[in-house]
């Protein structure tokens, strides 16, 4: 009964910026790691960035120095600030979160519906 809703995708020129947002809702007890993945046509889904509940971050080499990830634990939300965008960043971006539904439940992965990011001139 967990839903991840994404927003912020769109069309942007190379060198531009976009900010993606994702908020988890439902019968949530706790949220652990949250992250962003992307999938371009004909390619495998890949990790873009993730952030632990304690704030530790990890980025794909291709986006280091250009993207930042942050979270708001009170809102069960995660954000991806994308700067200096390149055509190679074009993909559907998916939010992911590890969510526990109760004190005694294990964490499970949940996915957003995806939001399209297109970088083109």
Coordinates of N, CA and C in Angstrom, one line a residue:
X1 N 0.8 -1.2 0.0 CA 0.0 0.0 0.0 C 0.9 1.3 0.0
X2 N 2.0 1.1 -0.5 CA 3.0 2.3 -0.6 C 3.0 2.8 -2.1
X3 N 2.9 4.1 -2.2 CA 2.9 4.7 -3.5 C 4.0 5.8 -3.5
X4 N 4.8 5.7 -4.6 CA 5.9 6.7 -4.8 C 5.5 7.6 -6.0
X5 N 5.3 8.9 -5.8 CA 4.9 9.8 -6.9 C 6.0 10.7 -7.2
X6 N 6.3 10.7 -8.5 CA 7.4 11.5 -9.0 C 6.9 12.7 -9.8
X7 N 7.8 13.7 -9.9 CA 7.5 14.9 -10.6 C 8.8 15.6 -11.0
X8 N 8.7 16.5 -11.9 CA 9.8 17.4 -12.3 C 10.5 17.1 -13.6
X9 N 10.1 16.0 -14.3 CA 10.7 15.7 -15.5 C 10.2 16.7 -16.6
X10 N 10.9 16.6 -17.8 CA 10.6 17.5 -18.9 C 11.6 17.5 -19.9
X11 N 11.5 18.5 -20.8 CA 12.5 18.8 -21.9 C 13.4 19.9 -21.5
X12 N 14.6 19.7 -21.6 CA 15.6 20.8 -21.3 C 16.8 20.7 -22.3
X13 N 17.4 21.9 -22.5 CA 18.5 22.0 -23.4 C 19.8 21.5 -22.8
X14 N 20.7 21.0 -23.5 CA 22.0 20.7 -22.9 C 22.6 21.8 -22.1
X15 N 23.1 21.5 -21.0 CA 23.6 22.5 -20.0 C 22.6 23.0 -19.1
X16 N 21.4 22.6 -19.3 CA 20.3 23.1 -18.4 C 20.2 22.2 -17.1
X17 N 19.2 22.6 -16.3 CA 19.0 21.9 -15.1 C 17.5 21.5 -14.9
X18 N 17.3 20.4 -14.1 CA 16.0 20.0 -13.7 C 16.1 19.5 -12.3
X19 N 15.0 19.5 -11.6 CA 14.9 19.0 -10.2 C 13.8 18.0 -10.2
X20 N 14.1 16.8 -9.9 CA 13.1 15.7 -9.7 C 12.7 15.6 -8.3
X21 N 11.4 15.3 -8.0 CA 10.9 15.1 -6.7 C 10.2 13.8 -6.6
X22 N 10.2 13.1 -5.5 CA 9.5 11.9 -5.3 C 9.1 11.8 -3.8
X23 N 7.8 11.6 -3.6 CA 7.3 11.5 -2.2 C 6.6 10.1 -2.1
X24 N 6.9 9.5 -1.0 CA 6.3 8.2 -0.7 C 5.1 8.4 0.3
X25 N 4.0 7.7 0.0 CA 2.9 7.8 0.8 C 2.3 6.4 1.1
X26 N 1.4 6.3 2.1 CA 0.8 5.0 2.4 C 1.0 4.7 3.8
X27 N 0.8 3.4 4.1 CA 1.0 2.9 5.5 C 2.5 2.6 5.7
X28 N 3.2 3.7 5.9 CA 4.7 3.6 6.0 C 5.1 3.7 7.5
X29 N 5.9 2.8 7.9 CA 6.5 2.8 9.2 C 7.8 3.5 9.2
X30 N 8.7 3.1 8.2 CA 10.0 3.6 8.1 C 10.5 3.5 6.7
X31 N 11.3 4.5 6.3 CA 12.0 4.5 5.0 C 13.5 4.5 5.2
X32 N 14.1 3.5 4.5 CA 15.5 3.4 4.6 C 16.2 4.1 3.4
X33 N 16.9 3.4 2.6 CA 17.6 4.1 1.5 C 16.6 4.5 0.4
X34 N 16.8 5.7 -0.2 CA 16.0 6.1 -1.3 C 17.0 6.5 -2.4
X35 N 16.5 6.3 -3.6 CA 17.4 6.6 -4.8 C 16.7 6.8 -6.0
X36 N 17.5 7.2 -7.0 CA 17.0 7.4 -8.4 C 17.7 6.5 -9.4
X37 N 16.9 5.9 -10.3 CA 17.4 5.1 -11.3 C 16.9 5.6 -12.6
X38 N 17.6 5.3 -13.7 CA 17.1 5.7 -15.0 C 17.2 4.6 -16.1
X39 N 16.4 4.7 -17.1 CA 16.4 3.7 -18.1 C 16.2 4.4 -19.5
X40 N 17.2 4.3 -20.3 CA 17.0 4.8 -21.7 C 16.5 3.7 -22.6
X41 N 15.9 4.1 -23.7 CA 15.3 3.1 -24.6 C 16.4 2.1 -25.0
X42 N 16.1 0.8 -24.9 CA 17.0 -0.3 -25.3 C 18.1 -0.6 -24.3
X43 N 18.1 0.1 -23.2 CA 19.2 -0.1 -22.2 C 18.6 -0.6 -20.9
X44 N 19.5 -1.1 -20.1 CA 19.2 -1.6 -18.8 C 18.9 -0.4 -17.8
X45 N 18.1 -0.6 -16.8 CA 17.9 0.4 -15.8 C 19.2 0.5 -15.0
X46 N 19.6 1.7 -14.7 CA 20.9 1.8 -13.9 C 20.7 2.8 -12.8
X47 N 21.5 2.6 -11.7 CA 21.5 3.5 -10.6 C 22.1 4.8 -11.0
X48 N 21.4 5.9 -10.6 CA 21.9 7.3 -10.8 C 22.5 7.8 -9.5
X49 N 21.7 7.7 -8.5 CA 22.1 8.2 -7.2 C 21.2 7.6 -6.1
X50 N 21.8 7.5 -4.9 CA 21.0 7.0 -3.8 C 21.5 7.7 -2.5
X51 N 20.6 7.7 -1.5 CA 21.0 8.3 -0.2 C 20.4 7.5 0.9
X52 N 21.2 7.2 1.9 CA 20.8 6.4 3.0 C 20.0 7.2 4.0
X53 N 19.4 6.6 5.0 CA 18.6 7.3 6.0 C 19.5 8.2 6.8
X54 N 20.8 7.9 6.9 CA 21.7 8.8 7.6 C 22.4 9.8 6.7
X55 N 22.0 9.9 5.4 CA 22.5 10.9 4.6 C 23.7 10.6 3.7
X56 N 24.2 9.3 3.8 CA 25.3 8.9 2.9 C 24.8 8.8 1.5
X57 N 25.6 9.2 0.6 CA 25.2 9.3 -0.9 C 26.2 8.5 -1.7
X58 N 25.6 8.0 -2.9 CA 26.4 7.3 -3.9 C 25.9 7.8 -5.2
X59 N 26.8 8.0 -6.2 CA 26.4 8.5 -7.5 C 27.1 7.6 -8.6
X60 N 26.4 7.5 -9.7 CA 27.0 6.9 -10.8 C 28.1 7.8 -11.3
X61 N 29.2 7.2 -11.8 CA 30.3 8.0 -12.3 C 29.9 9.0 -13.3
X62 N 29.0 8.7 -14.2 CA 28.6 9.5 -15.2 C 27.9 10.8 -14.8
X63 N 27.4 10.9 -13.5 CA 26.7 12.0 -13.1 C 27.4 12.7 -11.9
X64 N 28.5 12.2 -11.5 CA 29.3 12.8 -10.4 C 29.7 14.2 -10.7
X65 N 29.5 15.1 -9.8 CA 29.8 16.5 -10.0 C 28.7 17.3 -10.7
X66 N 27.7 16.7 -11.2 CA 26.6 17.4 -11.9 C 25.3 17.2 -11.2
X67 N 25.1 16.0 -10.6 CA 23.8 15.8 -9.9 C 24.0 15.8 -8.4
X68 N 23.0 16.1 -7.6 CA 23.0 16.0 -6.2 C 21.7 15.3 -5.8
X69 N 21.8 14.6 -4.7 CA 20.6 13.9 -4.2 C 20.4 14.4 -2.7
X70 N 19.1 14.6 -2.3 CA 18.8 15.0 -1.0 C 17.5 14.4 -0.6
X71 N 17.2 14.4 0.7 CA 15.9 13.8 1.2 C 15.3 14.7 2.3
X72 N 14.1 14.5 2.5 CA 13.3 15.1 3.6 C 12.6 14.0 4.3
X73 N 13.2 13.6 5.4 CA 12.6 12.4 6.1 C 11.2 12.7 6.7
X74 N 10.9 13.9 7.0 CA 9.6 14.2 7.5 C 8.5 14.1 6.5
X75 N 8.9 14.2 5.2 CA 8.0 14.1 4.1 C 8.1 12.8 3.3
X76 N 9.0 11.9 3.8 CA 9.4 10.7 3.0 C 9.6 11.0 1.6
X77 N 10.4 12.0 1.4 CA 10.7 12.5 0.0 C 12.2 12.5 -0.3
X78 N 12.4 12.3 -1.6 CA 13.8 12.4 -2.1 C 13.8 13.2 -3.4
X79 N 14.9 13.9 -3.5 CA 15.0 14.9 -4.6 C 16.3 14.6 -5.4
X80 N 16.3 14.9 -6.7 CA 17.5 14.8 -7.5 C 17.6 16.1 -8.3
X81 N 18.7 16.9 -7.9 CA 19.0 18.1 -8.7 C 20.0 17.8 -9.8
X82 N 19.6 18.0 -11.0 CA 20.4 17.7 -12.2 C 20.8 18.9 -12.8
X83 N 22.1 19.1 -12.8 CA 22.7 20.3 -13.5 C 23.6 19.9 -14.6
X84 N 24.0 20.8 -15.5 CA 24.8 20.6 -16.6 C 24.4 19.3 -17.4
X85 N 23.1 19.3 -17.7 CA 22.5 18.1 -18.3 C 23.1 17.9 -19.7
X86 N 23.3 16.6 -20.1 CA 23.8 16.2 -21.4 C 22.7 15.4 -22.1
X87 N 22.8 15.3 -23.4 CA 21.9 14.4 -24.1 C 21.9 13.0 -23.6
X88 N 23.1 12.5 -23.2 CA 23.2 11.2 -22.6 C 22.4 10.9 -21.4
X89 N 21.9 12.0 -20.7 CA 21.1 11.9 -19.5 C 19.6 11.6 -19.9
X90 N 19.3 11.6 -21.1 CA 17.9 11.4 -21.6 C 17.5 10.0 -21.2
X91 N 16.4 9.9 -20.4 CA 15.9 8.6 -20.0 C 14.7 8.8 -19.2
X92 N 14.0 7.7 -18.8 CA 12.9 7.7 -17.8 C 13.6 7.5 -16.5
X93 N 13.3 8.4 -15.6 CA 13.9 8.4 -14.2 C 12.9 7.8 -13.2
X94 N 13.3 6.8 -12.5 CA 12.5 6.2 -11.5 C 12.9 6.4 -10.1
X95 N 12.0 6.7 -9.2 CA 12.3 6.8 -7.8 C 12.2 5.4 -7.2
X96 N 13.1 5.1 -6.2 CA 13.1 3.9 -5.5 C 13.2 4.1 -4.0
X97 N 12.5 3.3 -3.2 CA 12.7 3.5 -1.8 C 12.5 2.2 -1.1
X98 N 13.3 2.0 0.0 CA 13.2 0.8 0.8 C 12.2 1.2 2.0
X99 N 11.1 0.5 2.1 CA 10.1 0.9 3.0 C 9.7 -0.3 3.9
X100 N 9.5 0.0 5.2 CA 9.0 -1.0 6.1 C 7.6 -0.5 6.5
X101 N 6.6 -1.4 6.6 CA 5.3 -1.1 6.8 C 4.9 -1.2 8.3
X102 N 5.8 -1.7 9.1 CA 5.5 -1.8 10.6 C 6.8 -2.0 11.3
X103 N 6.8 -1.9 12.6 CA 8.0 -2.1 13.4 C 8.7 -3.4 13.2
X104 N 7.9 -4.4 12.9 CA 8.5 -5.8 12.8 C 8.6 -6.3 11.4
X105 N 8.3 -5.4 10.4 CA 8.3 -5.8 9.0 C 9.7 -5.6 8.4
X106 N 10.0 -6.4 7.4 CA 11.3 -6.2 6.7 C 11.1 -5.1 5.7
X107 N 12.2 -4.5 5.3 CA 12.1 -3.5 4.2 C 11.9 -4.1 2.9
X108 N 11.1 -3.4 2.1 CA 10.9 -3.9 0.7 C 11.1 -2.7 -0.3
X109 N 11.5 -3.0 -1.5 CA 11.7 -2.0 -2.5 C 10.4 -1.6 -3.2
X110 N 10.2 -0.3 -3.3 CA 9.0 0.2 -4.0 C 9.5 1.2 -5.1
X111 N 8.8 1.3 -6.2 CA 9.2 2.1 -7.3 C 8.1 3.1 -7.7
X112 N 8.6 4.2 -8.2 CA 7.7 5.2 -8.7 C 7.3 4.8 -10.2
X113 N 6.4 5.6 -10.8 CA 6.0 5.3 -12.1 C 6.9 5.7 -13.2
X114 N 7.9 6.6 -12.8 CA 8.8 7.1 -13.8 C 8.5 8.4 -14.3
X115 N 9.4 9.3 -14.6 CA 9.2 10.6 -15.2 C 10.3 10.8 -16.3
X116 N 9.8 11.2 -17.4 CA 10.7 11.4 -18.6 C 11.5 12.6 -18.5
X117 N 12.8 12.5 -18.7 CA 13.8 13.6 -18.8 C 14.4 13.5 -20.2
X118 N 14.2 14.6 -21.0 CA 14.8 14.6 -22.3 C 15.7 15.8 -22.4
X119 N 16.9 15.6 -22.8 CA 17.9 16.6 -23.0 C 18.2 16.7 -24.5
X120 N 17.8 17.8 -25.1 CA 18.0 18.0 -26.5 C 18.0 19.4 -26.9
X121 N 18.7 19.7 -27.9 CA 18.8 21.1 -28.5 C 17.9 21.2 -29.7

